Amino acid sequence: MAKGSHIFYRMLNWVLPERCPCCGTITAAGGPFCVSCWQKLQFLGPPWCRGCATPFDFDRGADAYCASCIAQPPRHDGIRAAVKYDDLSARVALRLKYGGKIGLARVIAQQLLRHLPNETDQVIITPVPLHWTRIWSRSFNQSALIGKQLADLTGITFVPDILLRHKRTPSMRGLDHKRRRQAVGSAFILHPKYKGKLKGRKIILIDDVLTTGATSDGCVAVLKRGGADWVQIFCWARALRGGKTPADAAISFNA
């Protein structure tokens, strides 16, 4: 049955044309995005802050920190986002998260490959967890899907359950950083079977979108207390300081 289903989906993919995950336009062979959306997406990379990877307007040197990181050094060891979070990139995340277009997890993972560290021997990939009630209602964790695809593309070890979300939190949409941090609180814990097993390990923490960073900060704190030496956050899109938050509710999932 599983083999037959796999063959069916392969045939379906062959028959149906590829569509851009941003706008739904049929795309030419060789890439997931249409030319127009590809040119509009703001891909992120150096020069950026050594602490949080916020882009700089000009190169300040590899060891330069932004004002925010100087004032309050982050818990994590860097943020690696494929693109800036805006109305266009939000469509991709929302179609994966709520639209059920799980194939977009691989598209996102492919855009994260360029951010991988040079040495990955001690690296583990793990996702920001969802509460079991959200898994039950949605049937999947979008961050785990992205993490699994990144692991498949690279051969890096994927461990989906290092973190547990043992407290259900309200929707974070529309909340500022302070209210998100209060909502997350002590929502995350280390799975008991991994206690004492993270010492010296490097961890890539996968999230779909990073806005205020409250959720990922909570995860990083637990991982560091559990013994991890290094934790970087990998995500499809991140909000930049001073940027406009996308109008999530107005985005359609039909395309």
GROMACS .gro file of C-alpha atoms in nm:
model
  255
    1MET     CA    1   0.000   0.000   0.000
    2ALA     CA    2   0.276   0.243   0.096
    3LYS     CA    3   0.471   0.161  -0.220
    4GLY     CA    4   0.161   0.213  -0.433
    5SER     CA    5   0.096   0.548  -0.266
    6HIS     CA    6   0.458   0.653  -0.329
    7ILE     CA    7   0.428   0.565  -0.699
    8PHE     CA    8   0.098   0.752  -0.719
    9TYR     CA    9   0.247   1.073  -0.581
   10ARG     CA   10   0.548   1.047  -0.810
   11MET     CA   11   0.315   1.015  -1.107
   12LEU     CA   12   0.106   1.305  -0.978
   13ASN     CA   13   0.415   1.524  -0.949
   14TRP     CA   14   0.510   1.432  -1.305
   15VAL     CA   15   0.165   1.512  -1.445
   16LEU     CA   16   0.100   1.832  -1.250
   17PRO     CA   17   0.318   2.137  -1.321
   18GLU     CA   18   0.533   2.289  -1.049
   19ARG     CA   19   0.388   2.605  -0.896
   20CYS     CA   20   0.565   2.888  -0.718
   21PRO     CA   21   0.505   2.856  -0.340
   22CYS     CA   22   0.472   3.233  -0.310
   23CYS     CA   23   0.220   3.318  -0.582
   24GLY     CA   24   0.103   2.988  -0.732
   25THR     CA   25   0.228   3.068  -1.081
   26ILE     CA   26   0.342   2.769  -1.287
   27THR     CA   27   0.723   2.774  -1.280
   28ALA     CA   28   0.978   2.673  -1.538
   29ALA     CA   29   1.175   2.354  -1.475
   30GLY     CA   30   1.483   2.393  -1.257
   31GLY     CA   31   1.356   2.591  -0.960
   32PRO     CA   32   1.064   2.607  -0.715
   33PHE     CA   33   1.006   2.983  -0.739
   34CYS     CA   34   0.892   3.192  -1.032
   35VAL     CA   35   1.138   3.455  -1.155
   36SER     CA   36   0.930   3.743  -1.022
   37CYS     CA   37   0.901   3.609  -0.665
   38TRP     CA   38   1.264   3.494  -0.660
   39GLN     CA   39   1.373   3.849  -0.737
   40LYS     CA   40   1.143   3.995  -0.468
   41LEU     CA   41   1.253   3.761  -0.187
   42GLN     CA   42   1.524   3.921   0.028
   43PHE     CA   43   1.780   3.646   0.087
   44LEU     CA   44   1.994   3.700   0.397
   45GLY     CA   45   2.368   3.663   0.439
   46PRO     CA   46   2.683   3.848   0.546
   47PRO     CA   47   2.772   4.116   0.634
   48TRP     CA   48   2.581   4.068   0.957
   49CYS     CA   49   2.609   4.086   1.335
   50ARG     CA   50   2.826   3.812   1.481
   51GLY     CA   51   2.580   3.762   1.765
   52CYS     CA   52   2.235   3.758   1.603
   53ALA     CA   53   2.312   3.777   1.228
   54THR     CA   54   2.107   4.092   1.179
   55PRO     CA   55   2.224   4.223   0.838
   56PHE     CA   56   2.452   4.528   0.829
   57ASP     CA   57   2.431   4.793   0.559
   58PHE     CA   58   2.807   4.762   0.511
   59ASP     CA   59   3.083   4.525   0.617
   60ARG     CA   60   3.197   4.604   0.972
   61GLY     CA   61   3.420   4.301   1.003
   62ALA     CA   62   3.357   3.940   1.103
   63ASP     CA   63   3.369   4.016   1.478
   64ALA     CA   64   3.130   4.312   1.476
   65TYR     CA   65   2.820   4.307   1.700
   66CYS     CA   66   2.504   4.512   1.664
   67ALA     CA   67   2.400   4.751   1.942
   68SER     CA   68   2.135   4.511   2.075
   69CYS     CA   69   2.381   4.224   2.114
   70ILE     CA   70   2.633   4.450   2.286
   71ALA     CA   71   2.366   4.563   2.532
   72GLN     CA   72   2.220   4.217   2.586
   73PRO     CA   73   2.423   3.923   2.446
   74PRO     CA   74   2.192   3.651   2.305
   75ARG     CA   75   2.168   3.302   2.451
   76HIS     CA   76   2.202   3.143   2.109
   77ASP     CA   77   2.509   3.124   1.887
   78GLY     CA   78   2.357   3.286   1.583
   79ILE     CA   79   2.046   3.296   1.368
   80ARG     CA   80   2.057   3.159   1.015
   81ALA     CA   81   1.751   3.255   0.813
   82ALA     CA   82   1.706   3.200   0.443
   83VAL     CA   83   1.504   3.517   0.383
   84LYS     CA   84   1.357   3.826   0.545
   85TYR     CA   85   1.010   3.780   0.691
   86ASP     CA   86   0.763   3.981   0.484
   87ASP     CA   87   0.428   3.929   0.312
   88LEU     CA   88   0.586   3.722   0.035
   89SER     CA   89   0.796   3.488   0.247
   90ALA     CA   90   0.511   3.454   0.498
   91ARG     CA   91   0.300   3.287   0.230
   92VAL     CA   92   0.549   3.002   0.204
   93ALA     CA   93   0.553   2.945   0.582
   94LEU     CA   94   0.176   2.966   0.614
   95ARG     CA   95   0.109   2.729   0.326
   96LEU     CA   96   0.336   2.476   0.491
   97LYS     CA   97   0.201   2.533   0.843
   98TYR     CA   98  -0.171   2.568   0.777
   99GLY     CA   99  -0.218   2.488   0.409
  100GLY     CA  100  -0.086   2.134   0.432
  101LYS     CA  101   0.171   2.183   0.154
  102ILE     CA  102   0.432   1.967   0.325
  103GLY     CA  103   0.653   1.952   0.014
  104LEU     CA  104   0.757   2.308   0.097
  105ALA     CA  105   0.964   2.171   0.385
  106ARG     CA  106   1.221   2.046   0.135
  107VAL     CA  107   1.214   2.377  -0.056
  108ILE     CA  108   1.294   2.558   0.270
  109ALA     CA  109   1.564   2.309   0.368
  110GLN     CA  110   1.736   2.357   0.034
  111GLN     CA  111   1.758   2.731   0.097
  112LEU     CA  112   1.922   2.670   0.436
  113LEU     CA  113   2.209   2.456   0.303
  114ARG     CA  114   2.433   2.759   0.243
  115HIS     CA  115   2.420   2.849   0.612
  116LEU     CA  116   2.554   2.520   0.748
  117PRO     CA  117   2.877   2.532   0.952
  118ASN     CA  118   3.192   2.393   0.791
  119GLU     CA  119   3.225   2.115   1.048
  120THR     CA  120   2.915   1.910   1.120
  121ASP     CA  121   3.056   1.599   1.293
  122GLN     CA  122   2.916   1.690   1.636
  123VAL     CA  123   2.604   1.863   1.507
  124ILE     CA  124   2.250   1.747   1.579
  125ILE     CA  125   1.938   1.887   1.412
  126THR     CA  126   1.628   1.920   1.631
  127PRO     CA  127   1.305   2.119   1.590
  128VAL     CA  128   1.117   2.361   1.810
  129PRO     CA  129   0.850   2.126   1.949
  130LEU     CA  130   0.474   2.161   1.938
  131HIS     CA  131   0.240   2.068   2.219
  132TRP     CA  132   0.072   1.732   2.159
  133THR     CA  133  -0.267   1.898   2.115
  134ARG     CA  134  -0.133   2.103   1.824
  135ILE     CA  135   0.022   1.793   1.669
  136TRP     CA  136  -0.312   1.616   1.707
  137SER     CA  137  -0.505   1.896   1.534
  138ARG     CA  138  -0.249   1.967   1.260
  139SER     CA  139  -0.104   1.612   1.223
  140PHE     CA  140   0.253   1.739   1.184
  141ASN     CA  141   0.515   1.979   1.319
  142GLN     CA  142   0.630   2.203   1.034
  143SER     CA  143   0.967   2.265   1.200
  144ALA     CA  144   1.026   1.892   1.231
  145LEU     CA  145   0.947   1.847   0.861
  146ILE     CA  146   1.205   2.112   0.769
  147GLY     CA  147   1.462   1.957   1.005
  148LYS     CA  148   1.412   1.609   0.864
  149GLN     CA  149   1.455   1.735   0.508
  150LEU     CA  150   1.772   1.925   0.604
  151ALA     CA  151   1.907   1.609   0.766
  152ASP     CA  152   1.824   1.402   0.458
  153LEU     CA  153   2.003   1.652   0.234
  154THR     CA  154   2.317   1.669   0.450
  155GLY     CA  155   2.349   1.344   0.643
  156ILE     CA  156   2.346   1.534   0.975
  157THR     CA  157   2.180   1.345   1.260
  158PHE     CA  158   1.817   1.440   1.313
  159VAL     CA  159   1.672   1.393   1.663
  160PRO     CA  160   1.309   1.514   1.669
  161ASP     CA  161   1.233   1.479   2.041
  162ILE     CA  162   1.518   1.636   2.237
  163LEU     CA  163   1.280   1.909   2.352
  164LEU     CA  164   0.926   1.867   2.481
  165ARG     CA  165   0.659   2.135   2.493
  166HIS     CA  166   0.483   2.022   2.807
  167LYS     CA  167   0.267   2.334   2.845
  168ARG     CA  168   0.027   2.454   2.581
  169THR     CA  169   0.072   2.823   2.504
  170PRO     CA  170  -0.178   3.057   2.335
  171SER     CA  171  -0.130   3.166   1.977
  172MET     CA  172   0.165   3.406   1.951
  173ARG     CA  173   0.021   3.598   1.658
  174GLY     CA  174  -0.008   3.967   1.741
  175LEU     CA  175   0.186   3.949   2.070
  176ASP     CA  176   0.494   4.164   2.130
  177HIS     CA  177   0.825   4.024   2.259
  178LYS     CA  178   0.745   4.077   2.629
  179ARG     CA  179   0.403   3.911   2.607
  180ARG     CA  180   0.543   3.624   2.400
  181ARG     CA  181   0.818   3.562   2.655
  182GLN     CA  182   0.558   3.560   2.933
  183ALA     CA  183   0.337   3.322   2.735
  184VAL     CA  184   0.621   3.080   2.662
  185GLY     CA  185   0.757   3.092   3.017
  186SER     CA  186   0.857   2.741   3.120
  187ALA     CA  187   0.678   2.568   2.832
  188PHE     CA  188   0.984   2.368   2.722
  189ILE     CA  189   1.176   2.091   2.896
  190LEU     CA  190   1.450   1.848   2.799
  191HIS     CA  191   1.325   1.498   2.728
  192PRO     CA  192   1.436   1.283   3.025
  193LYS     CA  193   1.610   1.030   2.800
  194TYR     CA  194   1.854   1.297   2.677
  195LYS     CA  195   1.964   1.425   3.018
  196GLY     CA  196   2.343   1.410   3.037
  197LYS     CA  197   2.375   1.327   2.667
  198LEU     CA  198   2.411   1.676   2.517
  199LYS     CA  199   2.746   1.766   2.672
  200GLY     CA  200   2.982   1.896   2.405
  201ARG     CA  201   2.725   1.871   2.129
  202LYS     CA  202   2.638   2.137   1.873
  203ILE     CA  203   2.272   2.179   1.791
  204ILE     CA  204   2.088   2.332   1.498
  205LEU     CA  205   1.746   2.433   1.627
  206ILE     CA  206   1.488   2.445   1.348
  207ASP     CA  207   1.198   2.690   1.345
  208ASP     CA  208   0.982   2.796   1.053
  209VAL     CA  209   0.967   3.170   1.125
  210LEU     CA  210   1.144   3.385   1.384
  211THR     CA  211   0.974   3.708   1.484
  212THR     CA  212   1.049   3.825   1.840
  213GLY     CA  213   1.264   3.519   1.917
  214ALA     CA  214   1.087   3.445   2.248
  215THR     CA  215   1.003   3.084   2.157
  216SER     CA  216   1.348   2.997   2.025
  217ASP     CA  217   1.513   3.169   2.325
  218GLY     CA  218   1.316   2.942   2.555
  219CYS     CA  219   1.435   2.636   2.363
  220VAL     CA  220   1.796   2.754   2.354
  221ALA     CA  221   1.797   2.809   2.731
  222VAL     CA  222   1.684   2.450   2.793
  223LEU     CA  223   1.939   2.307   2.548
  224LYS     CA  224   2.224   2.504   2.704
  225ARG     CA  225   2.123   2.397   3.055
  226GLY     CA  226   2.118   2.042   2.921
  227GLY     CA  227   2.486   2.067   2.828
  228ALA     CA  228   2.489   2.179   2.463
  229ASP     CA  229   2.797   2.390   2.387
  230TRP     CA  230   2.659   2.564   2.078
  231VAL     CA  231   2.307   2.625   1.950
  232GLN     CA  232   2.224   2.801   1.626
  233ILE     CA  233   1.870   2.877   1.514
  234PHE     CA  234   1.786   2.791   1.153
  235CYS     CA  235   1.462   2.919   1.004
  236TRP     CA  236   1.299   2.997   0.672
  237ALA     CA  237   1.232   3.364   0.750
  238ARG     CA  238   1.313   3.612   1.025
  239ALA     CA  239   1.165   3.949   1.110
  240LEU     CA  240   1.418   4.230   1.101
  241ARG     CA  241   1.413   4.514   1.349
  242GLY     CA  242   1.187   4.793   1.236
  243GLY     CA  243   1.026   4.572   0.973
  244LYS     CA  244   0.652   4.547   0.919
  245THR     CA  245   0.483   4.230   1.043
  246PRO     CA  246   0.302   4.050   0.756
  247ALA     CA  247  -0.077   4.056   0.755
  248ASP     CA  248  -0.102   3.683   0.818
  249ALA     CA  249  -0.480   3.666   0.830
  250ALA     CA  250  -0.513   3.814   0.483
  251ILE     CA  251  -0.298   3.551   0.311
  252SER     CA  252  -0.472   3.281   0.111
  253PHE     CA  253  -0.352   2.919   0.102
  254ASN     CA  254  -0.518   2.828  -0.228
  255ALA     CA  255  -0.221   2.871  -0.459
   0.00000   0.00000   0.00000
